[in-house]
Every structure is written in structure tokens, then in C-alpha cells.
mmCIF file of C-alpha atoms in Angstrom:
data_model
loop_
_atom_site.group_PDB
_atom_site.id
_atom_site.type_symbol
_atom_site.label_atom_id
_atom_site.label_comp_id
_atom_site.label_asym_id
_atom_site.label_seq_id
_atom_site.Cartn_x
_atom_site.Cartn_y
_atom_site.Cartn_z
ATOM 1 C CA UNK A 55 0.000 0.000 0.000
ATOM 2 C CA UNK A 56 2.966 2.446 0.551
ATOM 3 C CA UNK A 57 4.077 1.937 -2.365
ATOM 4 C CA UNK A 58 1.189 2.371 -4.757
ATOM 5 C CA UNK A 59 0.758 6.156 -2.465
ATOM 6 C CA UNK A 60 3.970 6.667 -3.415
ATOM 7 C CA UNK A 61 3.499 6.583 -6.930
ATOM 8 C CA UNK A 62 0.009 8.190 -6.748
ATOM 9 C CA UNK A 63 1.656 11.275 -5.080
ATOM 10 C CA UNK A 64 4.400 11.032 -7.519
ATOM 11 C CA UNK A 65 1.633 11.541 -10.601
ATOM 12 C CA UNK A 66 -0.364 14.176 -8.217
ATOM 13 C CA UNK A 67 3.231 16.351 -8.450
ATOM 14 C CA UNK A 68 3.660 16.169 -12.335
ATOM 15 C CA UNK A 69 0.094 16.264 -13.008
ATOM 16 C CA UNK A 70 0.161 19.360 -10.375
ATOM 17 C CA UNK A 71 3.504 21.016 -12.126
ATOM 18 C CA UNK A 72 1.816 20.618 -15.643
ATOM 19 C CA UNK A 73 -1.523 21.751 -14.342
ATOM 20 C CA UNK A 74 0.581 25.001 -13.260
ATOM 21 C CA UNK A 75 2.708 25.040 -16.600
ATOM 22 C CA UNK A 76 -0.521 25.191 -18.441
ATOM 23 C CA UNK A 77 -1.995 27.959 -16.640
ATOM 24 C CA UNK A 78 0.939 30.069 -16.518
ATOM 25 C CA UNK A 79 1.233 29.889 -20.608
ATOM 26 C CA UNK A 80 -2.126 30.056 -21.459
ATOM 27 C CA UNK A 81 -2.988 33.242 -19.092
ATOM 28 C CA UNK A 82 0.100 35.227 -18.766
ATOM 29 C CA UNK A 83 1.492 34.701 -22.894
ATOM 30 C CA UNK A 84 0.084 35.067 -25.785
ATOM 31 C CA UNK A 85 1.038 31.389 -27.321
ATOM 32 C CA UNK A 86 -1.073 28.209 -26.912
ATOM 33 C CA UNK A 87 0.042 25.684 -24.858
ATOM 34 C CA UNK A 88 2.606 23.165 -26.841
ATOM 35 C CA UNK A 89 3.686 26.461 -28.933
ATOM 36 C CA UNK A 90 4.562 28.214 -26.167
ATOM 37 C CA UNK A 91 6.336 24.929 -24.836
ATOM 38 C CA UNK A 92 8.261 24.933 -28.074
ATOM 39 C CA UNK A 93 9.098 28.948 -27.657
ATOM 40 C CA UNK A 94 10.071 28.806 -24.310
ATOM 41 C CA UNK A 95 12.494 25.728 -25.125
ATOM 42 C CA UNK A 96 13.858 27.388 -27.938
ATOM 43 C CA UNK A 97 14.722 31.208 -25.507
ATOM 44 C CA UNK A 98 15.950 29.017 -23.183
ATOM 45 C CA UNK A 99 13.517 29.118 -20.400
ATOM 46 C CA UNK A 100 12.391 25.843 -20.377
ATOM 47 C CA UNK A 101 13.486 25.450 -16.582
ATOM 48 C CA UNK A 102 12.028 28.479 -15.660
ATOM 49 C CA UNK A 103 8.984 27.653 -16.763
ATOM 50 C CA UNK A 104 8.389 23.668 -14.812
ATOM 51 C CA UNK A 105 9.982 25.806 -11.940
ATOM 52 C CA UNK A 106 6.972 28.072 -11.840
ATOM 53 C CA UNK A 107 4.233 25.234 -13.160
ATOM 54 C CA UNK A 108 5.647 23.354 -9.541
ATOM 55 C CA UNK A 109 3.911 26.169 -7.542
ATOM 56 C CA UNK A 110 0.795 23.770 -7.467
ATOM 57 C CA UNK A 111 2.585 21.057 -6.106
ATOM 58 C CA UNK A 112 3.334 23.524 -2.841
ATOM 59 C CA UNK A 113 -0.656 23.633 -2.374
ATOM 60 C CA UNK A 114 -0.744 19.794 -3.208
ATOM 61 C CA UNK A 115 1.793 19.084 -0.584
ATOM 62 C CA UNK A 116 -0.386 21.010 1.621
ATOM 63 C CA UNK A 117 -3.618 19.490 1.089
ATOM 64 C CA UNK A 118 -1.885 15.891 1.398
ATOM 65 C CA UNK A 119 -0.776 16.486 4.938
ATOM 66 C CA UNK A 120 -3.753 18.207 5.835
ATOM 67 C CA UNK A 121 -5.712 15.587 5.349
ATOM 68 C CA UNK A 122 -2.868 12.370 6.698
ATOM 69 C CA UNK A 123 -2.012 11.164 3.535
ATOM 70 C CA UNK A 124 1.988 11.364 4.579
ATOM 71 C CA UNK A 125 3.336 8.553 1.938
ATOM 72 C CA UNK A 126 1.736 10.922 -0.587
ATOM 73 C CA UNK A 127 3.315 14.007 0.218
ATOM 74 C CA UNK A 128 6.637 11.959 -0.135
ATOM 75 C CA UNK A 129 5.524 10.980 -3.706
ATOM 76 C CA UNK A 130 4.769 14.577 -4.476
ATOM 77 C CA UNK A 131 8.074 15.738 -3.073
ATOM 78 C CA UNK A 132 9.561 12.356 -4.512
ATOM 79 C CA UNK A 133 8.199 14.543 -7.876
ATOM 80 C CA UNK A 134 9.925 17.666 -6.944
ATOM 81 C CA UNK A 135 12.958 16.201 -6.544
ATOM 82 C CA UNK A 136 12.887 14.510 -10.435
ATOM 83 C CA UNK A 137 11.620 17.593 -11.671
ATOM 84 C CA UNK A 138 14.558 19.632 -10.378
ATOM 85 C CA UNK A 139 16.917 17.207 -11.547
ATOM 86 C CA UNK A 140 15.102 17.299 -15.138
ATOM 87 C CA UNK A 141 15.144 20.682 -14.894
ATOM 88 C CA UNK A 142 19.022 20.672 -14.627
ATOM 89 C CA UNK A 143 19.779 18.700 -17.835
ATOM 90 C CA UNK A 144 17.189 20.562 -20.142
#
């Protein structure tokens, strides 16, 4: 059971950091979503822009220990952690 909460949290972080990826392109640029992927790759600020998509994973790390779901939180922070190091080789 720890295991599959693990993973679950894991998804909740990446579906959390594109969730917040999404939202940040579509509202604050002018591009649609995979175009504005593709621009933001090709300036360079790739990086910049998972960094600010993984502001939903802050209030998803939240909600998880709010309501005792500790091996989740791990998974989401579990998420973090791959995302940063992602984040360092794009």
C-alpha cells in the first residue's frame, strides 16, 4: 500500500507542475500551450517555466498532509525532486 501512495503522489506532483505550466502559458502569454512549450524551449527558459508550473505542487503538498495522507506528500516531493533534476539537464 505504501508503495502504490507513493506513486500516486508522484503523478499528483507532475500532473500538479503541468496543471501550473498550463496555466501560466495560457494566461500570462500570448502562445497556446505546446507552442509556447516549443518557444520557451527554444529562448531558453524551459526550466524556468516547470519551476513556476511546480507552484501547485506547494498547495498539493499542503492538502496531502492536511488531510494524513503522509506517503503521498513523499511521492509529491519524490516529484519535486525529479523535476529539479530534469530541470538541470534541459
Amino acid at each position: 500500500m505504501n508503495k502504490k501512495d507513493l506513486l500516486l503522489g508522484f503523478l499528483i506532483g507532475i500532473a500538479a507542475t503541468l496543471l501550473g505550466s498550463y496555466i501560466f502559458i495560457t494566461f500570462f502569454t500570448e502562445f497556446k500551450f505546446i507552442a509556447g512549450i516549443q518557444i520557451m524551449k527554444s529562448q531558453g527558459n524551459l526550466g524556468k517555466l516547470i519551476t513556476l508550473g511546480s507552484i501547485l505542487t506547494l498547495i498539493a503538498f499542503g492538502i496531502l498532509l492536511k488531510m494524513n495522507k503522509e506517503m503521498m506528500a513523499r511521492g509529491v516531493v519524490l516529484a519535486v525532486i525529479a523535476l529539479a533534476i530534469l530541470t538541470l539537464f534541459i
